[in-house]
Amino acid sequence: MASIFSRIASGEIPSYRVAEDDRHYAFLDINPVAEGHVLVIPKHEVDYIFDLPDDELAALHVFAKRVAEAVKQAIPCTKVGMAVLGLEVPHAHIHLIPLRTESDMDFRRPKLQLTPERMKEIADGIAARLK
Ligand code: 5GP
């Protein structure tokens, strides 16, 4: 059975997509810690990110860099932070989170409750800034 993130990347499960190429998919985290919280995944389904072959690990980061640049332009922030946890979903993913303070990266904080309209607006705003 494909992972929930593979089912999202294939379009079987809906998501707020921000970017895609043949090997990667980026979409809004459904329970964001900050507005503009994006997940970047390889379409190659691997649980642990450091089990990816070196070239795929590198390509994932280069793709995430492009997405982070768009997030930085779309969402007012000082920098875009990057984190890898993988404790909940067993499909490798990078969290990209707009940062103003250190606490913006605190995954224990209550998650934001954003309307579908706001989520779409954020996703479209990031997608529009992708080069
Ligand atoms: P982690 O595996 O890195 O510990 O956490 C998984 C992350 O994926 C969480 O931040 C969670 O909100 C997000 N997530 C889990 N299921 C879904 C989903 O079905 N759709 C989206 N967009 N995000 C999800």
Short mmCIF file of C-alpha atoms and ligand atoms in Angstrom, two decimals:
data_model
loop_
_atom_site.label_atom_id
_atom_site.label_comp_id
_atom_site.label_asym_id
_atom_site.label_seq_id
_atom_site.Cartn_x
_atom_site.Cartn_y
_atom_site.Cartn_z
CA MET A 1 0.00 0.00 0.00
CA ALA A 2 1.35 3.40 -1.01
CA SER A 3 2.13 5.91 1.75
CA ILE A 4 -0.26 8.77 2.39
CA PHE A 5 2.31 11.12 0.86
CA SER A 6 2.61 8.98 -2.30
CA ARG A 7 -1.18 9.11 -2.57
CA ILE A 8 -1.00 12.90 -2.20
CA ALA A 9 1.73 13.21 -4.85
CA SER A 10 -0.30 11.08 -7.29
CA GLY A 11 -3.37 13.27 -6.76
CA GLU A 12 -5.39 10.43 -5.22
CA ILE A 13 -5.63 12.45 -1.98
CA PRO A 14 -6.07 16.22 -2.35
CA SER A 15 -3.43 18.67 -1.16
CA TYR A 16 -2.52 22.33 -1.42
CA ARG A 17 0.24 21.85 -4.01
CA VAL A 18 2.95 24.46 -4.32
CA ALA A 19 5.47 22.77 -6.64
CA GLU A 20 6.18 19.56 -8.50
CA ASP A 21 8.66 18.02 -10.90
CA ASP A 22 9.11 14.47 -12.09
CA ARG A 23 10.87 13.36 -8.89
CA HIS A 24 9.52 15.70 -6.17
CA TYR A 25 6.32 17.17 -4.79
CA ALA A 26 5.78 20.11 -2.40
CA PHE A 27 2.54 20.93 -0.59
CA LEU A 28 1.25 22.69 2.50
CA ASP A 29 1.37 20.84 5.81
CA ILE A 30 -2.24 20.24 6.79
CA ASN A 31 -1.47 21.15 10.44
CA PRO A 32 0.95 24.05 9.97
CA VAL A 33 3.12 25.44 12.76
CA ALA A 34 3.27 28.70 10.76
CA GLU A 35 1.64 30.15 7.65
CA GLY A 36 3.64 28.88 4.69
CA HIS A 37 4.68 25.57 6.35
CA VAL A 38 5.52 23.37 3.36
CA LEU A 39 6.45 19.70 3.07
CA VAL A 40 8.82 18.61 0.31
CA ILE A 41 8.93 14.94 -0.60
CA PRO A 42 10.71 12.69 -3.07
CA LYS A 43 8.22 10.71 -5.15
CA HIS A 44 10.49 7.73 -4.52
CA GLU A 45 8.90 6.30 -1.41
CA VAL A 46 11.49 5.83 1.31
CA ASP A 47 10.73 6.08 5.03
CA TYR A 48 14.02 7.42 6.38
CA ILE A 49 15.48 10.38 4.50
CA PHE A 50 19.06 9.20 4.99
CA ASP A 51 18.22 5.92 3.25
CA LEU A 52 17.87 7.87 -0.02
CA PRO A 53 20.75 7.35 -2.45
CA ASP A 54 23.16 10.30 -2.37
CA ASP A 55 22.06 11.73 -5.71
CA GLU A 56 18.37 11.63 -4.71
CA LEU A 57 19.11 13.18 -1.30
CA ALA A 58 21.02 15.98 -3.03
CA ALA A 59 18.31 16.52 -5.65
CA LEU A 60 15.63 16.69 -2.93
CA HIS A 61 17.56 19.49 -1.22
CA VAL A 62 18.11 21.40 -4.45
CA PHE A 63 14.37 21.18 -5.16
CA ALA A 64 13.60 22.27 -1.56
CA LYS A 65 15.91 25.26 -2.06
CA ARG A 66 13.82 26.47 -5.01
CA VAL A 67 10.64 26.06 -2.97
CA ALA A 68 12.21 27.83 0.05
CA GLU A 69 13.11 30.80 -2.14
CA ALA A 70 9.48 31.07 -3.24
CA VAL A 71 8.23 30.70 0.36
CA LYS A 72 10.59 33.50 1.42
CA GLN A 73 9.12 35.81 -1.22
CA ALA A 74 5.51 34.88 -0.52
CA ILE A 75 5.49 34.91 3.29
CA PRO A 76 6.94 37.77 5.37
CA CYS A 77 9.78 36.17 7.35
CA THR A 78 13.43 36.54 8.25
CA LYS A 79 14.53 33.19 6.87
CA VAL A 80 13.00 29.88 5.87
CA GLY A 81 14.02 27.11 8.25
CA MET A 82 14.35 23.47 7.34
CA ALA A 83 13.66 20.45 9.54
CA VAL A 84 13.41 16.70 9.16
CA LEU A 85 11.46 14.70 11.72
CA GLY A 86 9.62 11.83 10.09
CA LEU A 87 8.20 10.55 13.36
CA GLU A 88 4.60 10.52 12.09
CA VAL A 89 4.62 9.79 8.37
CA PRO A 90 7.00 7.06 7.09
CA HIS A 91 7.74 8.79 3.79
CA ALA A 92 10.81 11.03 3.76
CA HIS A 93 10.00 14.73 3.83
CA ILE A 94 11.57 18.10 4.55
CA HIS A 95 9.61 20.70 6.52
CA LEU A 96 10.13 24.27 5.26
CA ILE A 97 8.96 26.84 7.81
CA PRO A 98 9.03 30.64 7.55
CA LEU A 99 10.87 31.92 10.63
CA ARG A 100 10.75 35.15 12.53
CA THR A 101 11.72 33.76 15.92
CA GLU A 102 13.17 30.47 17.14
CA SER A 103 9.77 29.46 18.52
CA ASP A 104 8.32 29.40 14.98
CA MET A 105 10.10 26.06 14.60
CA ASP A 106 8.53 24.60 17.76
CA PHE A 107 6.56 21.54 16.69
CA ARG A 108 5.00 21.22 20.16
CA ARG A 109 3.07 24.47 19.81
CA PRO A 110 -0.65 24.29 19.00
CA LYS A 111 -1.02 24.06 15.25
CA LEU A 112 -2.66 26.85 13.27
CA GLN A 113 -6.26 26.45 12.19
CA LEU A 114 -6.46 27.99 8.72
CA THR A 115 -9.50 28.05 6.47
CA PRO A 116 -9.39 26.19 3.15
CA GLU A 117 -9.53 29.59 1.45
CA ARG A 118 -6.46 30.81 3.35
CA MET A 119 -4.57 27.56 2.68
CA LYS A 120 -5.28 27.89 -1.05
CA GLU A 121 -4.25 31.54 -1.02
CA ILE A 122 -0.94 30.65 0.67
CA ALA A 123 -0.24 27.74 -1.69
CA ASP A 124 -1.07 29.81 -4.76
CA GLY A 125 1.08 32.69 -3.47
CA ILE A 126 4.09 30.40 -3.10
CA ALA A 127 3.46 28.64 -6.43
CA ALA A 128 3.26 32.00 -8.22
CA ARG A 129 6.79 32.88 -7.05
CA LEU A 130 8.47 29.70 -8.21
CA LYS A 131 11.03 30.28 -10.91
P1 5GP B 1 6.65 14.06 10.81
O1 5GP B 1 6.50 12.70 10.14
O2 5GP B 1 7.67 14.93 10.13
O3 5GP B 1 6.91 13.92 12.29
O4 5GP B 1 5.24 14.81 10.70
C1 5GP B 1 4.43 14.65 9.56
C2 5GP B 1 3.84 15.98 9.14
O5 5GP B 1 2.96 15.73 8.07
C3 5GP B 1 3.03 16.70 10.23
O6 5GP B 1 3.49 18.04 10.33
C4 5GP B 1 1.59 16.61 9.74
O7 5GP B 1 0.82 17.75 10.05
C5 5GP B 1 1.75 16.42 8.25
N1 5GP B 1 0.71 15.58 7.65
C6 5GP B 1 0.29 14.38 8.10
N2 5GP B 1 -0.68 13.88 7.31
C7 5GP B 1 -0.88 14.81 6.35
C8 5GP B 1 -1.77 14.86 5.22
O8 5GP B 1 -2.57 13.97 4.97
N3 5GP B 1 -1.70 15.98 4.44
C9 5GP B 1 -0.82 17.00 4.69
N4 5GP B 1 -0.84 18.04 3.86
N5 5GP B 1 0.03 16.98 5.73
C10 5GP B 1 0.00 15.89 6.55
#
